[in-house]
Amino acid sequence: MTAERGPSEGELLDRALIEEATKKSGLVWVRGPGAAARPLWHVWHEGAVYVVGDGPGEQPLPGLSDGGTAEVTVRSKDKGGRLVVWTAAVSEPALGSEAWRAAVAELKGKRLNAPDGEAMPARWERECRVLRLAPTGATAPLPDGPLAEPPLPSPATTREPVPAGLPRLLFRRRNKPRKS
């Protein structure tokens, strides 16, 4: 008869690091197979990251599919530096299931600037995907060098150049001595 081994001390520390860092960070960088890493807002619920997207007005989830894997990079909330990188198993809870409803309730509380307020869960059910990214094991070693990449294409642009007189308006002396 062989005794089953539980998780090692290192595995427990990795799990604790993943959970605590991810809970505290409002944003994670997720890279699906063949896709660029994208910043995603999320919630930590029931031992995994949940994200919602791929619908009108929601974040894109490129390369993430049910049954696939993804690389998740968690940043520090205060300094923004990389804290931990881990591999996730991607799954999609069944629409309307208990797991889906619980995840949506958590996500709804974290969604900022929603255009439809209380109708948001119904819109997510009709038009979006809710994904669960569960840690699969140990953390990945942090790279030695920089991982800078060019920015992803975006329709966001600066509207027009800053007006020439703006610096004078912003930096003029505000506390002029008063005459008595």
Coordinates of N, CA and C in Angstrom, one line a residue:
M1 N 0.8 -1.2 0.0 CA 0.0 0.0 0.0 C 0.9 1.2 0.0
T2 N 0.7 2.1 -0.9 CA 1.5 3.3 -1.0 C 0.6 4.5 -0.5
A3 N 1.3 5.4 0.2 CA 0.7 6.6 0.7 C 0.7 7.7 -0.4
E4 N -0.4 8.3 -0.6 CA -0.5 9.4 -1.5 C 0.2 10.6 -0.9
R5 N 1.1 11.2 -1.8 CA 1.8 12.4 -1.4 C 0.9 13.7 -1.6
G6 N 0.9 14.5 -0.7 CA 0.2 15.8 -0.9 C 1.1 16.8 -1.6
P7 N 0.7 18.0 -1.8 CA 1.5 19.0 -2.4 C 2.8 19.3 -1.6
S8 N 3.9 19.5 -2.2 CA 5.1 19.9 -1.5 C 5.0 21.3 -1.0
E9 N 6.0 21.6 -0.1 CA 6.0 23.0 0.4 C 6.2 24.0 -0.6
G10 N 7.0 23.7 -1.7 CA 7.2 24.7 -2.8 C 5.9 24.9 -3.6
E11 N 5.2 23.8 -3.8 CA 3.9 23.9 -4.5 C 2.9 24.7 -3.7
L12 N 2.8 24.5 -2.4 CA 1.9 25.3 -1.6 C 2.3 26.8 -1.6
L13 N 3.6 27.1 -1.6 CA 4.0 28.5 -1.6 C 3.7 29.1 -3.0
D14 N 3.9 28.3 -4.0 CA 3.5 28.8 -5.4 C 2.0 29.1 -5.5
R15 N 1.2 28.2 -5.0 CA -0.3 28.5 -5.0 C -0.6 29.7 -4.2
A16 N 0.0 29.9 -3.0 CA -0.3 31.0 -2.2 C 0.1 32.3 -2.9
L17 N 1.3 32.3 -3.5 CA 1.8 33.5 -4.2 C 0.8 33.8 -5.4
I18 N 0.5 32.8 -6.1 CA -0.5 33.1 -7.3 C -1.8 33.7 -6.7
E19 N -2.3 33.1 -5.7 CA -3.6 33.6 -5.2 C -3.5 35.0 -4.6
E20 N -2.6 35.2 -3.8 CA -2.5 36.6 -3.1 C -2.1 37.7 -4.1
A21 N -1.2 37.4 -5.0 CA -0.8 38.4 -6.0 C -2.0 38.7 -6.9
T22 N -2.7 37.7 -7.4 CA -3.8 37.9 -8.3 C -5.0 38.5 -7.7
K23 N -5.3 38.2 -6.5 CA -6.4 38.9 -5.8 C -6.1 40.4 -5.6
K24 N -4.9 40.8 -5.4 CA -4.6 42.2 -5.1 C -4.4 43.0 -6.4
S25 N -4.2 42.3 -7.5 CA -3.9 43.1 -8.7 C -5.3 43.2 -9.4
G26 N -5.6 44.4 -9.9 CA -6.8 44.6 -10.6 C -6.7 44.3 -12.1
L27 N -5.5 44.0 -12.5 CA -5.2 43.7 -13.9 C -4.2 42.6 -14.1
V28 N -4.5 41.7 -15.0 CA -3.5 40.6 -15.3 C -3.2 40.7 -16.8
W29 N -2.0 40.2 -17.2 CA -1.7 40.1 -18.6 C -1.8 38.7 -19.0
V30 N -2.6 38.4 -20.0 CA -2.9 37.0 -20.4 C -2.5 36.8 -21.9
R31 N -1.8 35.8 -22.1 CA -1.3 35.4 -23.4 C -1.9 34.0 -23.8
G32 N -2.8 34.0 -24.8 CA -3.3 32.8 -25.3 C -2.3 32.2 -26.4
P33 N -2.5 31.0 -26.8 CA -1.7 30.4 -27.8 C -1.7 31.2 -29.1
G34 N -0.6 31.6 -29.6 CA -0.6 32.4 -30.9 C -1.1 33.8 -30.8
A35 N -1.3 34.3 -29.6 CA -1.8 35.7 -29.5 C -0.9 36.5 -28.7
A36 N -1.0 37.8 -28.8 CA -0.2 38.7 -28.0 C -0.8 38.8 -26.6
A37 N 0.1 39.1 -25.6 CA -0.4 39.3 -24.2 C -1.3 40.5 -24.2
R38 N -2.4 40.4 -23.5 CA -3.4 41.5 -23.3 C -3.7 41.7 -21.9
P39 N -3.8 43.0 -21.5 CA -4.2 43.3 -20.1 C -5.7 43.0 -20.0
L40 N -6.1 42.3 -18.9 CA -7.5 42.0 -18.7 C -7.9 42.3 -17.2
W41 N -9.0 43.0 -17.0 CA -9.5 43.1 -15.7 C -10.2 41.8 -15.3
H42 N -10.2 41.4 -14.1 CA -10.6 40.1 -13.6 C -11.1 40.1 -12.2
V43 N -11.6 39.0 -11.8 CA -11.8 38.7 -10.3 C -11.2 37.4 -10.0
W44 N -10.8 37.2 -8.8 CA -10.3 35.9 -8.3 C -11.5 35.3 -7.5
H45 N -11.9 34.1 -7.9 CA -13.1 33.5 -7.3 C -12.9 32.0 -7.3
E46 N -13.1 31.4 -6.2 CA -13.1 29.9 -6.1 C -11.8 29.3 -6.7
G47 N -10.7 29.9 -6.4 CA -9.4 29.4 -6.8 C -9.0 29.6 -8.2
A48 N -9.6 30.6 -8.9 CA -9.2 30.8 -10.3 C -9.6 32.3 -10.7
V49 N -9.0 32.7 -11.8 CA -9.3 34.0 -12.4 C -10.5 33.9 -13.3
Y50 N -11.4 34.8 -13.2 CA -12.6 34.9 -14.1 C -12.5 36.2 -14.9
V51 N -12.7 36.1 -16.2 CA -12.7 37.3 -17.0 C -14.0 37.2 -17.9
V52 N -14.4 38.4 -18.3 CA -15.6 38.5 -19.2 C -15.2 39.3 -20.4
G53 N -15.6 38.9 -21.6 CA -15.3 39.7 -22.8 C -15.8 39.2 -24.1
D54 N -15.2 39.7 -25.2 CA -15.6 39.3 -26.5 C -17.0 39.7 -26.9
G55 N -17.5 40.7 -26.3 CA -18.8 41.2 -26.6 C -18.7 42.7 -26.9
P56 N -19.7 43.4 -27.4 CA -19.7 44.8 -27.6 C -19.5 45.6 -26.3
G57 N -18.5 46.4 -26.3 CA -18.1 47.2 -25.2 C -17.3 46.5 -24.1
E58 N -16.9 45.3 -24.3 CA -16.2 44.5 -23.3 C -14.8 44.2 -23.9
Q59 N -13.9 43.8 -23.0 CA -12.5 43.5 -23.4 C -12.4 42.3 -24.4
P60 N -11.4 42.4 -25.3 CA -11.2 41.2 -26.2 C -10.5 40.1 -25.5
L61 N -10.8 38.9 -25.8 CA -10.2 37.7 -25.3 C -9.5 36.8 -26.4
P62 N -8.6 37.4 -27.1 CA -8.0 36.7 -28.3 C -7.2 35.5 -27.9
G63 N -7.4 34.4 -28.6 CA -6.6 33.2 -28.3 C -7.0 32.4 -27.2
L64 N -8.0 32.8 -26.4 CA -8.5 32.0 -25.3 C -9.7 31.2 -25.7
S65 N -9.6 29.9 -25.5 CA -10.7 29.0 -25.8 C -10.9 27.9 -24.8
D66 N -12.1 27.4 -24.7 CA -12.4 26.4 -23.7 C -11.5 25.2 -24.0
G67 N -10.9 24.7 -22.9 CA -10.0 23.5 -23.0 C -8.6 23.9 -23.4
G68 N -8.3 25.1 -23.6 CA -6.9 25.6 -23.9 C -6.1 26.0 -22.7
T69 N -5.0 26.5 -23.0 CA -4.1 27.0 -21.9 C -3.8 28.5 -22.2
A70 N -3.3 29.2 -21.1 CA -2.9 30.6 -21.3 C -1.8 30.8 -20.3
E71 N -1.0 31.8 -20.6 CA 0.1 32.3 -19.6 C -0.4 33.6 -19.0
V72 N -0.4 33.6 -17.7 CA -0.9 34.7 -16.9 C 0.2 35.4 -16.2
T73 N 0.4 36.7 -16.4 CA 1.4 37.5 -15.7 C 0.7 38.4 -14.8
V74 N 1.1 38.4 -13.5 CA 0.5 39.2 -12.5 C 1.5 40.3 -12.1
R75 N 1.0 41.5 -12.1 CA 1.8 42.7 -11.8 C 1.5 43.2 -10.3
S76 N 2.5 43.9 -9.8 CA 2.3 44.5 -8.5 C 1.4 45.7 -8.6
K77 N 0.5 45.8 -7.6 CA -0.5 46.8 -7.7 C 0.1 48.2 -7.4
D78 N 1.1 48.2 -6.6 CA 1.7 49.5 -6.2 C 2.8 50.0 -7.2
K79 N 3.7 49.1 -7.7 CA 4.8 49.5 -8.6 C 4.6 49.1 -10.0
G80 N 3.6 48.2 -10.3 CA 3.4 47.7 -11.6 C 4.3 46.7 -12.2
G81 N 5.3 46.3 -11.4 CA 6.3 45.3 -11.9 C 5.8 43.9 -11.9
R82 N 6.4 43.0 -12.6 CA 6.0 41.7 -12.7 C 6.3 40.9 -11.4
L83 N 5.2 40.3 -10.9 CA 5.4 39.5 -9.6 C 5.5 38.0 -9.8
V84 N 4.6 37.5 -10.7 CA 4.5 36.1 -10.9 C 3.9 35.8 -12.2
V85 N 4.4 34.7 -12.8 CA 3.9 34.2 -14.1 C 3.5 32.8 -13.9
W86 N 2.3 32.4 -14.3 CA 1.8 31.1 -14.2 C 0.9 30.6 -15.4
T87 N 0.9 29.3 -15.5 CA 0.1 28.7 -16.6 C -1.3 28.4 -16.1
A88 N -2.3 28.7 -17.0 CA -3.7 28.5 -16.6 C -4.4 27.6 -17.6
A89 N -5.3 26.8 -17.1 CA -6.2 25.9 -17.9 C -7.4 26.8 -18.1
V90 N -7.8 27.0 -19.3 CA -9.0 27.8 -19.7 C -10.2 27.0 -19.8
S91 N -11.3 27.4 -19.1 CA -12.6 26.7 -19.3 C -13.7 27.7 -19.3
E92 N -14.8 27.3 -19.9 CA -15.9 28.2 -20.0 C -17.1 27.6 -19.3
P93 N -17.5 28.2 -18.1 CA -18.7 27.6 -17.4 C -19.9 27.7 -18.3
A94 N -20.8 26.7 -18.2 CA -22.0 26.6 -18.9 C -22.9 27.8 -18.6
L95 N -23.5 28.4 -19.6 CA -24.3 29.5 -19.4 C -25.5 29.2 -18.5
G96 N -25.7 30.1 -17.5 CA -26.8 29.9 -16.6 C -26.5 28.9 -15.5
S97 N -25.4 28.2 -15.5 CA -25.0 27.2 -14.4 C -24.8 28.0 -13.1
E98 N -24.7 27.2 -12.1 CA -24.4 27.8 -10.7 C -23.0 28.5 -10.7
A99 N -22.1 27.8 -11.3 CA -20.7 28.4 -11.4 C -20.7 29.6 -12.2
W100 N -21.4 29.7 -13.3 CA -21.5 30.9 -14.2 C -22.2 32.0 -13.4
R101 N -23.3 31.8 -12.7 CA -24.0 32.8 -12.0 C -23.1 33.4 -10.9
A102 N -22.4 32.5 -10.2 CA -21.5 33.0 -9.1 C -20.4 33.8 -9.6
A103 N -19.8 33.4 -10.8 CA -18.7 34.2 -11.4 C -19.2 35.5 -11.9
V104 N -20.4 35.5 -12.5 CA -20.9 36.8 -13.0 C -21.3 37.8 -11.9
A105 N -21.8 37.2 -10.7 CA -22.0 38.1 -9.6 C -20.8 38.8 -9.1
E106 N -19.7 38.0 -9.1 CA -18.4 38.6 -8.7 C -17.9 39.6 -9.7
L107 N -18.0 39.3 -11.0 CA -17.5 40.2 -12.0 C -18.3 41.5 -12.1
K108 N -19.6 41.3 -11.9 CA -20.5 42.5 -11.9 C -20.1 43.6 -10.9
G109 N -19.7 43.1 -9.7 CA -19.2 44.0 -8.7 C -17.9 44.7 -9.0
K110 N -17.1 44.2 -9.9 CA -15.9 44.8 -10.3 C -15.9 45.6 -11.6
R111 N -17.0 45.5 -12.3 CA -17.1 46.1 -13.6 C -17.3 47.6 -13.5
L112 N -16.3 48.4 -14.0 CA -16.4 49.9 -13.9 C -17.1 50.4 -15.1
N113 N -17.8 51.5 -14.9 CA -18.4 52.2 -16.0 C -19.3 51.4 -17.0
A114 N -20.1 50.5 -16.4 CA -20.9 49.6 -17.3 C -22.1 50.5 -17.9
P115 N -22.3 50.4 -19.1 CA -23.4 51.2 -19.8 C -24.8 50.8 -19.4
D116 N -25.0 49.5 -18.9 CA -26.3 49.1 -18.7 C -26.6 48.6 -17.2
G117 N -25.8 48.9 -16.3 CA -26.0 48.6 -14.9 C -26.6 47.2 -14.6
E118 N -27.8 47.2 -14.1 CA -28.4 45.9 -13.6 C -28.7 44.9 -14.8
A119 N -28.8 45.4 -16.0 CA -29.0 44.5 -17.1 C -27.7 43.9 -17.7
M120 N -26.6 44.2 -17.1 CA -25.3 43.7 -17.5 C -25.2 42.2 -17.6
P121 N -25.6 41.5 -16.5 CA -25.5 40.0 -16.6 C -26.3 39.4 -17.7
A122 N -27.5 39.9 -18.0 CA -28.3 39.4 -19.2 C -27.6 39.7 -20.5
R123 N -26.9 40.8 -20.6 CA -26.2 41.2 -21.8 C -25.0 40.2 -21.9
W124 N -24.3 40.0 -20.8 CA -23.1 39.1 -20.9 C -23.6 37.7 -21.3
E125 N -24.7 37.3 -20.8 CA -25.2 35.9 -21.2 C -25.5 35.9 -22.7
R126 N -26.1 36.9 -23.3 CA -26.4 37.0 -24.7 C -25.2 37.2 -25.6
E127 N -24.3 38.1 -25.2 CA -23.3 38.5 -26.2 C -21.9 38.3 -25.8
C128 N -21.6 37.8 -24.6 CA -20.2 37.7 -24.2 C -19.8 36.3 -23.8
R129 N -18.5 36.2 -23.4 CA -18.0 34.9 -22.9 C -17.5 35.2 -21.5
V130 N -17.7 34.3 -20.6 CA -17.1 34.3 -19.3 C -16.2 33.1 -19.2
L131 N -14.9 33.4 -18.9 CA -13.9 32.3 -18.9 C -13.3 32.2 -17.5
R132 N -12.9 30.9 -17.2 CA -12.2 30.6 -15.9 C -10.8 30.2 -16.3
L133 N -9.8 30.9 -15.6 CA -8.4 30.6 -15.8 C -7.9 30.0 -14.5
A134 N -7.7 28.7 -14.4 CA -7.3 28.0 -13.2 C -5.8 27.7 -13.3
P135 N -5.1 28.0 -12.2 CA -3.7 27.7 -12.2 C -3.5 26.1 -12.3
T136 N -2.5 25.8 -13.1 CA -2.2 24.4 -13.4 C -1.1 23.8 -12.6
G137 N -0.3 24.6 -11.9 CA 0.9 24.1 -11.2 C 1.8 25.2 -10.7
A138 N 3.1 24.9 -10.9 CA 4.1 25.8 -10.4 C 4.2 27.1 -11.2
T139 N 4.8 28.1 -10.6 CA 5.0 29.4 -11.3 C 6.2 29.2 -12.2
A140 N 6.2 30.1 -13.2 CA 7.3 30.1 -14.2 C 8.4 31.0 -13.7
P141 N 9.6 30.7 -14.0 CA 10.7 31.6 -13.6 C 10.6 33.0 -14.3
L142 N 10.9 34.0 -13.5 CA 10.9 35.3 -14.1 C 12.1 35.5 -15.1
P143 N 11.9 36.1 -16.2 CA 13.0 36.3 -17.2 C 14.0 37.3 -16.7
D144 N 15.2 37.1 -17.2 CA 16.3 38.0 -16.8 C 16.3 39.3 -17.5
G145 N 15.9 39.3 -18.8 CA 15.9 40.6 -19.5 C 14.5 41.2 -19.7
P146 N 14.5 42.3 -20.3 CA 13.2 43.0 -20.5 C 12.4 42.3 -21.5
L147 N 11.1 42.4 -21.4 CA 10.1 41.8 -22.4 C 9.3 42.8 -23.1
A148 N 9.9 44.0 -23.4 CA 9.2 45.1 -24.0 C 8.8 44.6 -25.4
E149 N 7.6 45.0 -25.8 CA 7.0 44.7 -27.1 C 6.4 45.9 -27.6
P150 N 6.3 46.1 -28.9 CA 5.6 47.2 -29.5 C 4.1 47.2 -29.1
P151 N 3.5 48.3 -28.9 CA 2.1 48.4 -28.6 C 1.2 47.7 -29.6
L152 N 0.1 47.2 -29.2 CA -0.8 46.6 -30.1 C -1.6 47.7 -30.9
P153 N -2.0 47.4 -32.1 CA -2.7 48.4 -32.9 C -4.0 48.8 -32.1
S154 N -4.3 50.1 -32.2 CA -5.5 50.6 -31.5 C -6.0 51.8 -32.3
P155 N -7.3 52.0 -32.2 CA -7.9 53.2 -32.9 C -7.7 54.4 -32.0
A156 N -7.2 54.2 -30.8 CA -7.0 55.4 -29.9 C -5.9 56.2 -30.4
T157 N -6.1 57.5 -30.6 CA -5.1 58.5 -31.0 C -5.3 59.8 -30.2
T158 N -4.2 60.6 -30.3 CA -4.4 61.9 -29.8 C -5.2 62.7 -30.7
R159 N -6.1 63.5 -30.3 CA -7.0 64.2 -31.1 C -6.3 65.3 -32.0
E160 N -5.5 66.1 -31.3 CA -4.8 67.2 -32.1 C -3.7 67.7 -31.2
P161 N -2.7 68.4 -31.8 CA -1.6 68.9 -31.0 C -2.0 69.9 -29.9
V162 N -1.2 70.0 -28.9 CA -1.5 70.8 -27.8 C -1.4 72.3 -28.3
P163 N -2.4 73.1 -27.9 CA -2.3 74.5 -28.4 C -1.1 75.2 -27.8
A164 N -0.5 76.1 -28.6 CA 0.7 76.8 -28.3 C 0.6 77.6 -27.0
G165 N -0.5 78.2 -26.7 CA -0.7 79.0 -25.5 C -0.9 78.2 -24.2
L166 N -1.2 76.9 -24.3 CA -1.5 76.1 -23.1 C -0.5 76.1 -22.0
P167 N 0.8 75.9 -22.4 CA 1.8 76.0 -21.3 C 1.8 77.3 -20.5
R168 N 1.6 78.4 -21.2 CA 1.5 79.7 -20.4 C 0.4 79.7 -19.5
L169 N -0.8 79.2 -19.9 CA -1.9 79.1 -19.0 C -1.7 78.2 -17.8
L170 N -1.1 77.1 -18.1 CA -0.9 76.1 -17.0 C 0.1 76.5 -16.0
F171 N 1.2 77.2 -16.4 CA 2.3 77.5 -15.6 C 2.4 79.0 -15.2
R172 N 1.4 79.8 -15.4 CA 1.5 81.2 -15.0 C 1.5 81.3 -13.5
R173 N 2.0 82.3 -13.0 CA 2.1 82.5 -11.6 C 0.7 82.7 -11.0
R174 N 0.3 81.8 -10.1 CA -1.0 81.9 -9.5 C -1.1 82.8 -8.3
N175 N 0.0 82.9 -7.5 CA 0.0 83.6 -6.2 C 0.7 85.0 -6.4
K176 N 0.0 85.9 -7.1 CA 0.6 87.2 -7.3 C 0.4 88.0 -6.0
P177 N 1.4 88.8 -5.6 CA 1.2 89.5 -4.4 C 0.1 90.5 -4.5
R178 N -0.6 90.7 -3.4 CA -1.8 91.6 -3.4 C -1.3 93.0 -3.0
K179 N -1.9 94.0 -3.6 CA -1.6 95.4 -3.2 C -2.5 95.8 -2.1
S180 N -1.9 96.4 -1.1 CA -2.7 96.9 0.1 C -3.3 98.2 -0.1

